[in-house]
Structure formats: C-alpha cells, structure tokens
JSON list of C-alpha atoms in Angstrom, two decimals:
[
{"chain": "A", "resi": 1, "resn": "MET", "atom": "CA", "xyz": [-24.52, 2.44, 14.85]},
{"chain": "A", "resi": 2, "resn": "THR", "atom": "CA", "xyz": [-27.35, 3.88, 12.80]},
{"chain": "A", "resi": 3, "resn": "GLY", "atom": "CA", "xyz": [-27.41, 5.20, 9.26]},
{"chain": "A", "resi": 4, "resn": "GLU", "atom": "CA", "xyz": [-27.39, 8.70, 10.74]},
{"chain": "A", "resi": 5, "resn": "ASP", "atom": "CA", "xyz": [-24.15, 7.90, 12.58]},
{"chain": "A", "resi": 6, "resn": "PHE", "atom": "CA", "xyz": [-22.46, 6.99, 9.30]},
{"chain": "A", "resi": 7, "resn": "GLN", "atom": "CA", "xyz": [-23.87, 10.09, 7.59]},
{"chain": "A", "resi": 8, "resn": "ASN", "atom": "CA", "xyz": [-22.51, 12.28, 10.41]},
{"chain": "A", "resi": 9, "resn": "GLY", "atom": "CA", "xyz": [-19.11, 10.70, 9.87]},
{"chain": "A", "resi": 10, "resn": "GLN", "atom": "CA", "xyz": [-17.11, 7.62, 10.81]},
{"chain": "A", "resi": 11, "resn": "ILE", "atom": "CA", "xyz": [-13.55, 6.43, 10.21]},
{"chain": "A", "resi": 12, "resn": "LEU", "atom": "CA", "xyz": [-13.54, 2.70, 9.56]},
{"chain": "A", "resi": 13, "resn": "LEU", "atom": "CA", "xyz": [-10.34, 0.69, 10.00]},
{"chain": "A", "resi": 14, "resn": "ILE", "atom": "CA", "xyz": [-10.51, -2.06, 7.39]},
{"chain": "A", "resi": 15, "resn": "ASP", "atom": "CA", "xyz": [-8.02, -4.89, 6.87]},
{"chain": "A", "resi": 16, "resn": "LYS", "atom": "CA", "xyz": [-7.99, -5.10, 3.07]},
{"chain": "A", "resi": 17, "resn": "PRO", "atom": "CA", "xyz": [-7.68, -8.67, 1.78]},
{"chain": "A", "resi": 18, "resn": "LEU", "atom": "CA", "xyz": [-5.22, -9.86, -0.84]},
{"chain": "A", "resi": 19, "resn": "ASN", "atom": "CA", "xyz": [-6.23, -9.39, -4.50]},
{"chain": "A", "resi": 20, "resn": "TRP", "atom": "CA", "xyz": [-8.87, -6.75, -3.71]},
{"chain": "A", "resi": 21, "resn": "THR", "atom": "CA", "xyz": [-8.45, -3.22, -5.02]},
{"chain": "A", "resi": 22, "resn": "SER", "atom": "CA", "xyz": [-9.03, -0.40, -2.54]},
{"chain": "A", "resi": 23, "resn": "PHE", "atom": "CA", "xyz": [-11.97, 0.64, -4.73]},
{"chain": "A", "resi": 24, "resn": "GLN", "atom": "CA", "xyz": [-13.54, -2.82, -4.39]},
{"chain": "A", "resi": 25, "resn": "ALA", "atom": "CA", "xyz": [-13.23, -2.67, -0.59]},
{"chain": "A", "resi": 26, "resn": "VAL", "atom": "CA", "xyz": [-14.90, 0.76, -0.45]},
{"chain": "A", "resi": 27, "resn": "ASN", "atom": "CA", "xyz": [-17.62, -0.37, -2.85]},
{"chain": "A", "resi": 28, "resn": "LYS", "atom": "CA", "xyz": [-18.34, -3.40, -0.67]},
{"chain": "A", "resi": 29, "resn": "LEU", "atom": "CA", "xyz": [-18.70, -1.22, 2.43]},
{"chain": "A", "resi": 30, "resn": "LYS", "atom": "CA", "xyz": [-20.94, 1.19, 0.54]},
{"chain": "A", "resi": 31, "resn": "TRP", "atom": "CA", "xyz": [-23.17, -1.68, -0.56]},
{"chain": "A", "resi": 32, "resn": "ILE", "atom": "CA", "xyz": [-23.39, -2.97, 3.03]},
{"chain": "A", "resi": 33, "resn": "LEU", "atom": "CA", "xyz": [-24.36, 0.45, 4.39]},
{"chain": "A", "resi": 34, "resn": "LYS", "atom": "CA", "xyz": [-26.99, 1.04, 1.71]},
{"chain": "A", "resi": 35, "resn": "SER", "atom": "CA", "xyz": [-28.51, -2.43, 1.72]},
{"chain": "A", "resi": 36, "resn": "LYS", "atom": "CA", "xyz": [-28.44, -3.16, 5.45]},
{"chain": "A", "resi": 37, "resn": "LEU", "atom": "CA", "xyz": [-29.28, 0.31, 6.81]},
{"chain": "A", "resi": 38, "resn": "GLY", "atom": "CA", "xyz": [-31.56, 1.43, 3.99]},
{"chain": "A", "resi": 39, "resn": "LEU", "atom": "CA", "xyz": [-29.45, 4.44, 3.04]},
{"chain": "A", "resi": 40, "resn": "LYS", "atom": "CA", "xyz": [-30.26, 5.80, -0.40]},
{"chain": "A", "resi": 41, "resn": "LYS", "atom": "CA", "xyz": [-27.03, 7.81, -0.60]},
{"chain": "A", "resi": 42, "resn": "ILE", "atom": "CA", "xyz": [-23.83, 7.80, 1.47]},
{"chain": "A", "resi": 43, "resn": "LYS", "atom": "CA", "xyz": [-20.53, 9.55, 0.88]},
{"chain": "A", "resi": 44, "resn": "ILE", "atom": "CA", "xyz": [-17.61, 7.16, 1.35]},
{"chain": "A", "resi": 45, "resn": "GLY", "atom": "CA", "xyz": [-13.95, 7.08, 0.36]},
{"chain": "A", "resi": 46, "resn": "HIS", "atom": "CA", "xyz": [-10.54, 5.76, 1.43]},
{"chain": "A", "resi": 47, "resn": "ALA", "atom": "CA", "xyz": [-7.50, 7.68, 2.67]},
{"chain": "A", "resi": 48, "resn": "GLY", "atom": "CA", "xyz": [-4.68, 6.06, 0.70]},
{"chain": "A", "resi": 49, "resn": "THR", "atom": "CA", "xyz": [-4.68, 3.37, -1.98]},
{"chain": "A", "resi": 50, "resn": "LEU", "atom": "CA", "xyz": [-3.32, -0.13, -1.38]},
{"chain": "A", "resi": 51, "resn": "ASP", "atom": "CA", "xyz": [-2.29, -2.21, -4.40]},
{"chain": "A", "resi": 52, "resn": "PRO", "atom": "CA", "xyz": [-4.31, -5.40, -5.00]},
{"chain": "A", "resi": 53, "resn": "LEU", "atom": "CA", "xyz": [-1.26, -7.51, -4.05]},
{"chain": "A", "resi": 54, "resn": "ALA", "atom": "CA", "xyz": [-0.97, -5.70, -0.69]},
{"chain": "A", "resi": 55, "resn": "THR", "atom": "CA", "xyz": [-3.00, -6.34, 2.45]},
{"chain": "A", "resi": 56, "resn": "GLY", "atom": "CA", "xyz": [-3.57, -4.35, 5.57]},
{"chain": "A", "resi": 57, "resn": "LEU", "atom": "CA", "xyz": [-4.86, -1.08, 6.89]},
{"chain": "A", "resi": 58, "resn": "LEU", "atom": "CA", "xyz": [-7.29, 0.89, 4.74]},
{"chain": "A", "resi": 59, "resn": "LEU", "atom": "CA", "xyz": [-8.87, 3.94, 6.37]},
{"chain": "A", "resi": 60, "resn": "VAL", "atom": "CA", "xyz": [-12.39, 4.45, 5.04]},
{"chain": "A", "resi": 61, "resn": "CYS", "atom": "CA", "xyz": [-14.26, 7.67, 5.81]},
{"chain": "A", "resi": 62, "resn": "THR", "atom": "CA", "xyz": [-18.03, 7.99, 5.63]},
{"chain": "A", "resi": 63, "resn": "GLY", "atom": "CA", "xyz": [-20.43, 10.93, 5.49]},
{"chain": "A", "resi": 64, "resn": "LYS", "atom": "CA", "xyz": [-19.08, 14.24, 6.76]},
{"chain": "A", "resi": 65, "resn": "PHE", "atom": "CA", "xyz": [-15.73, 12.63, 7.62]},
{"chain": "A", "resi": 66, "resn": "THR", "atom": "CA", "xyz": [-14.90, 12.30, 3.91]},
{"chain": "A", "resi": 67, "resn": "LYS", "atom": "CA", "xyz": [-13.66, 15.89, 4.34]},
{"chain": "A", "resi": 68, "resn": "ARG", "atom": "CA", "xyz": [-10.85, 14.46, 6.45]},
{"chain": "A", "resi": 69, "resn": "ILE", "atom": "CA", "xyz": [-9.48, 12.18, 3.72]},
{"chain": "A", "resi": 70, "resn": "GLU", "atom": "CA", "xyz": [-6.75, 14.59, 2.59]},
{"chain": "A", "resi": 71, "resn": "GLU", "atom": "CA", "xyz": [-5.61, 15.11, 6.18]},
{"chain": "A", "resi": 72, "resn": "LEU", "atom": "CA", "xyz": [-5.42, 11.36, 6.82]},
{"chain": "A", "resi": 73, "resn": "GLN", "atom": "CA", "xyz": [-3.61, 10.69, 3.53]},
{"chain": "A", "resi": 74, "resn": "GLY", "atom": "CA", "xyz": [-0.82, 13.01, 4.63]},
{"chain": "A", "resi": 75, "resn": "GLN", "atom": "CA", "xyz": [0.04, 10.99, 7.73]},
{"chain": "A", "resi": 76, "resn": "ALA", "atom": "CA", "xyz": [3.08, 8.72, 8.01]},
{"chain": "A", "resi": 77, "resn": "LYS", "atom": "CA", "xyz": [2.64, 5.07, 7.02]},
{"chain": "A", "resi": 78, "resn": "GLU", "atom": "CA", "xyz": [4.19, 1.82, 8.26]},
{"chain": "A", "resi": 79, "resn": "TYR", "atom": "CA", "xyz": [4.61, -1.33, 6.17]},
{"chain": "A", "resi": 80, "resn": "THR", "atom": "CA", "xyz": [5.98, -4.82, 6.59]},
{"chain": "A", "resi": 81, "resn": "GLY", "atom": "CA", "xyz": [6.81, -7.15, 3.74]},
{"chain": "A", "resi": 82, "resn": "THR", "atom": "CA", "xyz": [9.32, -9.24, 1.83]},
{"chain": "A", "resi": 83, "resn": "PHE", "atom": "CA", "xyz": [11.87, -8.48, -0.88]},
{"chain": "A", "resi": 84, "resn": "PHE", "atom": "CA", "xyz": [13.00, -11.24, -3.24]},
{"chain": "A", "resi": 85, "resn": "VAL", "atom": "CA", "xyz": [16.65, -10.62, -4.09]},
{"chain": "A", "resi": 86, "resn": "GLY", "atom": "CA", "xyz": [18.33, -11.75, -7.31]},
{"chain": "A", "resi": 87, "resn": "ALA", "atom": "CA", "xyz": [15.56, -10.99, -9.79]},
{"chain": "A", "resi": 88, "resn": "THR", "atom": "CA", "xyz": [13.54, -8.02, -11.05]},
{"chain": "A", "resi": 89, "resn": "THR", "atom": "CA", "xyz": [10.12, -7.62, -12.66]},
{"chain": "A", "resi": 90, "resn": "PRO", "atom": "CA", "xyz": [8.80, -4.69, -14.76]},
{"chain": "A", "resi": 91, "resn": "SER", "atom": "CA", "xyz": [6.18, -3.89, -12.11]},
{"chain": "A", "resi": 92, "resn": "TYR", "atom": "CA", "xyz": [8.69, -4.29, -9.23]},
{"chain": "A", "resi": 93, "resn": "ASP", "atom": "CA", "xyz": [6.33, -6.88, -7.70]},
{"chain": "A", "resi": 94, "resn": "LEU", "atom": "CA", "xyz": [4.50, -10.11, -8.59]},
{"chain": "A", "resi": 95, "resn": "GLU", "atom": "CA", "xyz": [2.06, -8.49, -11.02]},
{"chain": "A", "resi": 96, "resn": "THR", "atom": "CA", "xyz": [4.49, -9.20, -13.87]},
{"chain": "A", "resi": 97, "resn": "GLU", "atom": "CA", "xyz": [6.95, -11.99, -14.66]},
{"chain": "A", "resi": 98, "resn": "ILE", "atom": "CA", "xyz": [10.69, -11.91, -13.87]},
{"chain": "A", "resi": 99, "resn": "ASP", "atom": "CA", "xyz": [12.58, -10.07, -16.62]},
{"chain": "A", "resi": 100, "resn": "ALA", "atom": "CA", "xyz": [16.17, -10.35, -15.34]},
{"chain": "A", "resi": 101, "resn": "THR", "atom": "CA", "xyz": [18.20, -12.31, -12.79]},
{"chain": "A", "resi": 102, "resn": "PHE", "atom": "CA", "xyz": [21.31, -11.30, -10.85]},
{"chain": "A", "resi": 103, "resn": "PRO", "atom": "CA", "xyz": [23.95, -12.93, -8.60]},
{"chain": "A", "resi": 104, "resn": "ILE", "atom": "CA", "xyz": [23.43, -12.91, -4.85]},
{"chain": "A", "resi": 105, "resn": "VAL", "atom": "CA", "xyz": [26.48, -14.91, -3.64]},
{"chain": "A", "resi": 106, "resn": "HIS", "atom": "CA", "xyz": [28.21, -11.70, -2.56]},
{"chain": "A", "resi": 107, "resn": "ILE", "atom": "CA", "xyz": [25.29, -10.56, -0.39]},
{"chain": "A", "resi": 108, "resn": "THR", "atom": "CA", "xyz": [25.90, -10.94, 3.34]},
{"chain": "A", "resi": 109, "resn": "ASP", "atom": "CA", "xyz": [23.70, -10.14, 6.35]},
{"chain": "A", "resi": 110, "resn": "GLU", "atom": "CA", "xyz": [26.05, -7.26, 7.17]},
{"chain": "A", "resi": 111, "resn": "LEU", "atom": "CA", "xyz": [25.74, -5.82, 3.65]},
{"chain": "A", "resi": 112, "resn": "ILE", "atom": "CA", "xyz": [21.94, -6.03, 3.79]},
{"chain": "A", "resi": 113, "resn": "ARG", "atom": "CA", "xyz": [21.67, -4.28, 7.15]},
{"chain": "A", "resi": 114, "resn": "SER", "atom": "CA", "xyz": [24.21, -1.57, 6.33]},
{"chain": "A", "resi": 115, "resn": "THR", "atom": "CA", "xyz": [22.54, -0.85, 2.97]},
{"chain": "A", "resi": 116, "resn": "THR", "atom": "CA", "xyz": [19.34, 0.25, 4.72]},
{"chain": "A", "resi": 117, "resn": "ASN", "atom": "CA", "xyz": [21.23, 3.37, 5.89]},
{"chain": "A", "resi": 118, "resn": "GLN", "atom": "CA", "xyz": [21.38, 4.62, 2.28]},
{"chain": "A", "resi": 119, "resn": "PHE", "atom": "CA", "xyz": [17.61, 4.99, 2.28]},
{"chain": "A", "resi": 120, "resn": "LEU", "atom": "CA", "xyz": [17.02, 6.73, 5.60]},
{"chain": "A", "resi": 121, "resn": "GLY", "atom": "CA", "xyz": [15.88, 10.33, 5.52]},
{"chain": "A", "resi": 122, "resn": "GLU", "atom": "CA", "xyz": [14.74, 12.26, 2.47]},
{"chain": "A", "resi": 123, "resn": "ILE", "atom": "CA", "xyz": [15.40, 10.39, -0.77]},
{"chain": "A", "resi": 124, "resn": "ASN", "atom": "CA", "xyz": [14.58, 10.75, -4.46]},
{"chain": "A", "resi": 125, "resn": "GLN", "atom": "CA", "xyz": [12.38, 7.93, -5.71]},
{"chain": "A", "resi": 126, "resn": "LYS", "atom": "CA", "xyz": [10.90, 7.14, -9.11]},
{"chain": "A", "resi": 127, "resn": "PRO", "atom": "CA", "xyz": [7.39, 5.66, -9.01]},
{"chain": "A", "resi": 128, "resn": "PRO", "atom": "CA", "xyz": [6.97, 2.27, -10.73]},
{"chain": "A", "resi": 129, "resn": "ILE", "atom": "CA", "xyz": [5.87, 2.35, -14.38]},
{"chain": "A", "resi": 130, "resn": "PHE", "atom": "CA", "xyz": [3.00, 0.11, -13.24]},
{"chain": "A", "resi": 131, "resn": "SER", "atom": "CA", "xyz": [1.32, 2.76, -11.07]},
{"chain": "A", "resi": 132, "resn": "ALA", "atom": "CA", "xyz": [-1.80, 4.91, -11.17]},
{"chain": "A", "resi": 133, "resn": "ILE", "atom": "CA", "xyz": [0.09, 8.20, -11.55]},
{"chain": "A", "resi": 134, "resn": "LYS", "atom": "CA", "xyz": [-0.90, 10.08, -14.69]},
{"chain": "A", "resi": 135, "resn": "LYS", "atom": "CA", "xyz": [1.53, 11.11, -17.43]},
{"chain": "A", "resi": 136, "resn": "ASP", "atom": "CA", "xyz": [0.08, 13.25, -20.25]},
{"chain": "A", "resi": 137, "resn": "GLY", "atom": "CA", "xyz": [-3.39, 12.46, -18.92]},
{"chain": "A", "resi": 138, "resn": "VAL", "atom": "CA", "xyz": [-2.87, 8.68, -19.08]},
{"chain": "A", "resi": 139, "resn": "ARG", "atom": "CA", "xyz": [-2.15, 6.44, -16.10]},
{"chain": "A", "resi": 140, "resn": "LEU", "atom": "CA", "xyz": [1.37, 5.00, -16.10]},
{"chain": "A", "resi": 141, "resn": "TYR", "atom": "CA", "xyz": [0.16, 1.41, -15.97]},
{"chain": "A", "resi": 142, "resn": "ASP", "atom": "CA", "xyz": [-1.80, 2.00, -19.19]},
{"chain": "A", "resi": 143, "resn": "HIS", "atom": "CA", "xyz": [1.40, 3.26, -20.86]},
{"chain": "A", "resi": 144, "resn": "ALA", "atom": "CA", "xyz": [3.22, 0.18, -19.52]},
{"chain": "A", "resi": 145, "resn": "ARG", "atom": "CA", "xyz": [0.61, -2.31, -20.68]},
{"chain": "A", "resi": 146, "resn": "ALA", "atom": "CA", "xyz": [0.67, -0.71, -24.13]},
{"chain": "A", "resi": 147, "resn": "GLY", "atom": "CA", "xyz": [4.43, -1.26, -24.26]},
{"chain": "A", "resi": 148, "resn": "GLN", "atom": "CA", "xyz": [5.15, 2.47, -24.29]},
{"chain": "A", "resi": 149, "resn": "THR", "atom": "CA", "xyz": [8.30, 3.94, -22.77]},
{"chain": "A", "resi": 150, "resn": "VAL", "atom": "CA", "xyz": [7.74, 7.11, -20.73]},
{"chain": "A", "resi": 151, "resn": "GLU", "atom": "CA", "xyz": [10.07, 9.30, -18.72]},
{"chain": "A", "resi": 152, "resn": "ILE", "atom": "CA", "xyz": [9.13, 9.29, -15.04]},
{"chain": "A", "resi": 153, "resn": "ALA", "atom": "CA", "xyz": [10.31, 12.13, -12.84]},
{"chain": "A", "resi": 154, "resn": "ALA", "atom": "CA", "xyz": [11.77, 11.30, -9.44]},
{"chain": "A", "resi": 155, "resn": "ARG", "atom": "CA", "xyz": [9.88, 12.49, -6.37]},
{"chain": "A", "resi": 156, "resn": "LYS", "atom": "CA", "xyz": [11.12, 13.32, -2.90]},
{"chain": "A", "resi": 157, "resn": "THR", "atom": "CA", "xyz": [9.95, 11.03, -0.14]},
{"chain": "A", "resi": 158, "resn": "THR", "atom": "CA", "xyz": [11.11, 10.32, 3.40]},
{"chain": "A", "resi": 159, "resn": "ILE", "atom": "CA", "xyz": [12.01, 7.02, 5.06]},
{"chain": "A", "resi": 160, "resn": "TYR", "atom": "CA", "xyz": [11.83, 7.42, 8.84]},
{"chain": "A", "resi": 161, "resn": "GLU", "atom": "CA", "xyz": [12.70, 3.84, 9.77]},
{"chain": "A", "resi": 162, "resn": "PHE", "atom": "CA", "xyz": [13.98, 0.88, 7.76]},
{"chain": "A", "resi": 163, "resn": "GLU", "atom": "CA", "xyz": [14.41, -2.32, 9.75]},
{"chain": "A", "resi": 164, "resn": "ILE", "atom": "CA", "xyz": [15.40, -5.77, 8.47]},
{"chain": "A", "resi": 165, "resn": "THR", "atom": "CA", "xyz": [13.44, -8.38, 10.42]},
{"chain": "A", "resi": 166, "resn": "ARG", "atom": "CA", "xyz": [14.45, -11.63, 8.70]},
{"chain": "A", "resi": 167, "resn": "ILE", "atom": "CA", "xyz": [17.11, -12.71, 6.23]},
{"chain": "A", "resi": 168, "resn": "ALA", "atom": "CA", "xyz": [16.65, -16.05, 4.45]},
{"chain": "A", "resi": 169, "resn": "LEU", "atom": "CA", "xyz": [18.08, -15.35, 1.00]},
{"chain": "A", "resi": 170, "resn": "PRO", "atom": "CA", "xyz": [16.71, -14.87, -1.54]},
{"chain": "A", "resi": 171, "resn": "GLU", "atom": "CA", "xyz": [14.03, -13.44, 0.81]},
{"chain": "A", "resi": 172, "resn": "ILE", "atom": "CA", "xyz": [14.46, -10.42, 3.08]},
{"chain": "A", "resi": 173, "resn": "ASP", "atom": "CA", "xyz": [11.70, -9.33, 5.46]},
{"chain": "A", "resi": 174, "resn": "PHE", "atom": "CA", "xyz": [11.49, -5.68, 6.47]},
{"chain": "A", "resi": 175, "resn": "ARG", "atom": "CA", "xyz": [9.58, -3.00, 8.34]},
{"chain": "A", "resi": 176, "resn": "VAL", "atom": "CA", "xyz": [9.46, 0.54, 6.92]},
{"chain": "A", "resi": 177, "resn": "ALA", "atom": "CA", "xyz": [8.00, 3.76, 8.33]},
{"chain": "A", "resi": 178, "resn": "CYS", "atom": "CA", "xyz": [7.70, 6.41, 5.63]},
{"chain": "A", "resi": 179, "resn": "SER", "atom": "CA", "xyz": [6.00, 9.56, 4.42]},
{"chain": "A", "resi": 180, "resn": "LYS", "atom": "CA", "xyz": [3.04, 9.91, 2.11]},
{"chain": "A", "resi": 181, "resn": "GLY", "atom": "CA", "xyz": [3.79, 9.01, -1.51]},
{"chain": "A", "resi": 182, "resn": "THR", "atom": "CA", "xyz": [6.45, 6.38, -0.84]},
{"chain": "A", "resi": 183, "resn": "TYR", "atom": "CA", "xyz": [6.36, 3.38, -3.17]},
{"chain": "A", "resi": 184, "resn": "ILE", "atom": "CA", "xyz": [7.59, 0.27, -1.39]},
{"chain": "A", "resi": 185, "resn": "ARG", "atom": "CA", "xyz": [7.85, -1.47, -4.78]},
{"chain": "A", "resi": 186, "resn": "SER", "atom": "CA", "xyz": [10.32, 1.20, -5.88]},
{"chain": "A", "resi": 187, "resn": "LEU", "atom": "CA", "xyz": [12.17, 0.80, -2.59]},
{"chain": "A", "resi": 188, "resn": "ALA", "atom": "CA", "xyz": [12.52, -2.92, -3.34]},
{"chain": "A", "resi": 189, "resn": "PHE", "atom": "CA", "xyz": [13.89, -2.20, -6.82]},
{"chain": "A", "resi": 190, "resn": "ASP", "atom": "CA", "xyz": [16.33, 0.45, -5.58]},
{"chain": "A", "resi": 191, "resn": "PHE", "atom": "CA", "xyz": [17.41, -1.73, -2.65]},
{"chain": "A", "resi": 192, "resn": "GLY", "atom": "CA", "xyz": [18.33, -4.49, -5.10]},
{"chain": "A", "resi": 193, "resn": "ILE", "atom": "CA", "xyz": [20.48, -2.07, -7.10]},
{"chain": "A", "resi": 194, "resn": "ALA", "atom": "CA", "xyz": [22.18, -0.87, -3.90]},
{"chain": "A", "resi": 195, "resn": "LEU", "atom": "CA", "xyz": [23.05, -4.51, -3.14]},
{"chain": "A", "resi": 196, "resn": "HIS", "atom": "CA", "xyz": [24.67, -4.73, -6.62]},
{"chain": "A", "resi": 197, "resn": "SER", "atom": "CA", "xyz": [21.97, -7.20, -7.58]},
{"chain": "A", "resi": 198, "resn": "GLY", "atom": "CA", "xyz": [18.24, -6.92, -8.28]},
{"chain": "A", "resi": 199, "resn": "ALA", "atom": "CA", "xyz": [15.09, -7.27, -6.19]},
{"chain": "A", "resi": 200, "resn": "HIS", "atom": "CA", "xyz": [11.32, -7.12, -6.32]},
{"chain": "A", "resi": 201, "resn": "LEU", "atom": "CA", "xyz": [8.51, -7.07, -3.79]},
{"chain": "A", "resi": 202, "resn": "ILE", "atom": "CA", "xyz": [6.72, -10.35, -3.10]},
{"chain": "A", "resi": 203, "resn": "ALA", "atom": "CA", "xyz": [4.64, -9.44, -0.02]},
{"chain": "A", "resi": 204, "resn": "LEU", "atom": "CA", "xyz": [3.39, -6.18, 1.48]},
{"chain": "A", "resi": 205, "resn": "ARG", "atom": "CA", "xyz": [1.17, -5.28, 4.42]},
{"chain": "A", "resi": 206, "resn": "ARG", "atom": "CA", "xyz": [0.31, -1.80, 5.65]},
{"chain": "A", "resi": 207, "resn": "THR", "atom": "CA", "xyz": [0.33, -1.87, 9.43]},
{"chain": "A", "resi": 208, "resn": "LYS", "atom": "CA", "xyz": [-0.13, 1.79, 10.42]},
{"chain": "A", "resi": 209, "resn": "ILE", "atom": "CA", "xyz": [-1.39, 5.16, 9.17]},
{"chain": "A", "resi": 210, "resn": "GLY", "atom": "CA", "xyz": [-0.53, 7.85, 11.70]},
{"chain": "A", "resi": 211, "resn": "ASN", "atom": "CA", "xyz": [-1.84, 6.56, 15.04]},
{"chain": "A", "resi": 212, "resn": "TYR", "atom": "CA", "xyz": [-4.22, 4.08, 13.41]},
{"chain": "A", "resi": 213, "resn": "ASP", "atom": "CA", "xyz": [-3.07, 0.45, 13.66]},
{"chain": "A", "resi": 214, "resn": "VAL", "atom": "CA", "xyz": [-4.15, -2.58, 11.64]},
{"chain": "A", "resi": 215, "resn": "LYS", "atom": "CA", "xyz": [-4.39, -4.48, 14.94]},
{"chain": "A", "resi": 216, "resn": "ASN", "atom": "CA", "xyz": [-7.63, -2.56, 15.48]},
{"chain": "A", "resi": 217, "resn": "ALA", "atom": "CA", "xyz": [-8.96, -3.12, 11.95]},
{"chain": "A", "resi": 218, "resn": "ILE", "atom": "CA", "xyz": [-11.76, -5.46, 10.88]},
{"chain": "A", "resi": 219, "resn": "THR", "atom": "CA", "xyz": [-12.53, -7.28, 7.65]},
{"chain": "A", "resi": 220, "resn": "THR", "atom": "CA", "xyz": [-15.39, -6.29, 5.37]},
{"chain": "A", "resi": 221, "resn": "MET", "atom": "CA", "xyz": [-17.09, -9.55, 6.39]},
{"chain": "A", "resi": 222, "resn": "SER", "atom": "CA", "xyz": [-16.84, -8.63, 10.08]},
{"chain": "A", "resi": 223, "resn": "PHE", "atom": "CA", "xyz": [-18.22, -5.18, 9.28]},
{"chain": "A", "resi": 224, "resn": "ASP", "atom": "CA", "xyz": [-21.13, -6.79, 7.43]},
{"chain": "A", "resi": 225, "resn": "ASP", "atom": "CA", "xyz": [-21.84, -9.04, 10.45]},
{"chain": "A", "resi": 226, "resn": "SER", "atom": "CA", "xyz": [-21.73, -6.09, 12.87]},
{"chain": "A", "resi": 227, "resn": "ILE", "atom": "CA", "xyz": [-24.17, -4.08, 10.73]},
{"chain": "A", "resi": 228, "resn": "VAL", "atom": "CA", "xyz": [-26.55, -7.05, 10.63]},
{"chain": "A", "resi": 229, "resn": "ARG", "atom": "CA", "xyz": [-26.43, -7.32, 14.44]},
{"chain": "A", "resi": 230, "resn": "THR", "atom": "CA", "xyz": [-26.90, -3.57, 14.88]},
{"chain": "A", "resi": 231, "resn": "SER", "atom": "CA", "xyz": [-29.87, -3.35, 12.53]},
{"chain": "A", "resi": 232, "resn": "ALA", "atom": "CA", "xyz": [-31.54, -6.54, 13.76]}
]
C-alpha cells in the first residue's frame, strides 16, 4: 500500500506485545509510516486501550478512518486470561504487589463454574483505582500512586459469555465476551470475592473486537517489514 492508501484510511489489526502501552504501539506505527513512506503528517489512533500487561488485538485506524474510532470502540470485546485465586493486589493485577491473602481450600471446580453465572448479563462494576479514568480532573492511577483515597462510582457493563477453560488452583483460565468499558481486572477482583476468597489478574489477552480477530493481526515488526517490501 502507498502513503495515499493510509491517508485515505486503513484499519490495522495489531497484536500488541507485553509491556507496551497502546500509545507506544500507535507511535511506532506512525513512525514507520512517516519514515518509510515519506509522509510528513498522518492521522492515526487506536480503538480501545490495552493495559501494558495485556497483549492482543489493537485496532489502529489511519487517515480518514480515524473517524471510525468511536464506532469501533463501541463493539463487543473478547478476552482470555488467568486469575490467581487466594491473593489480591491494589491494582487488581501484577502492576502492584500482593496486599492480602485468603484461603482457597473451600474452592471446588463446581463452585468456580457456578460462580460465573453471577456475572452474566448486565452488572455493576467499579473500575480499578489504577486506571486512566479521571476523577476531579486527575487520572485515578495518579490518585492511587499518591496514596490518595477516592470514591469510585460503579458503572454498568455487560458480560455476554464467561467460560472457565482451565482450573489448576491457584490459577483459573477464562474466556470472557463483554461490552465496551468492562474491566477484566475488576472482574478478577469481584470473582475472588464471590468465591469467598480473593483474586487478581495475572494474564490477559484481547482476542476479538466485534468481528475483528487477533488471529488476523500482525506485530509492529511484521508491519514494518511489509512497508519496507511495499516501498522497495
């Protein structure tokens, strides 16, 4: 594809690597487009943030297709990942250290599978304190890192499917299909409470956004290679 193709609009399916922010991934693609195709300016943005500790599908829109970002953000998402049961962290994932431990001897496979039913359909969910949502003009993670306590309002979200794919306590693998705005870290925390224990997220991968599948995604390195071949 040419620079004009990207200016006219493309949707890129990118498999975001671990420890990259979504912003870093978009910045890398922007640099590739500008440096390899000689573009002086190019509009580019992603349709839904992935945390640095998550991998998987990132939809990146270029040129005129950046107008479609809001539409794409509103589509249903699918994730796979792993809960660690018996311990919690302030961030609900591995960004922070364990702050409390809980018993798990009472947790059976039957209890785990039946507990998923509590989360199907429309639910109220509080975002993690370590999130980018703003409270009083300040992002929640900045409040958290400053040691400040803030009241976080619950939000309605919808879980369409919640499947347990592996149980090897203290680890539980899952697949979740959900609406826009769902925090899988919060789901991990709430799931632990529902098990009369505690839990946090130790792995997360976004596999689908609407009809877009990570199976069809490429890495930023592969994108770089394809641009080099195209412009050669």
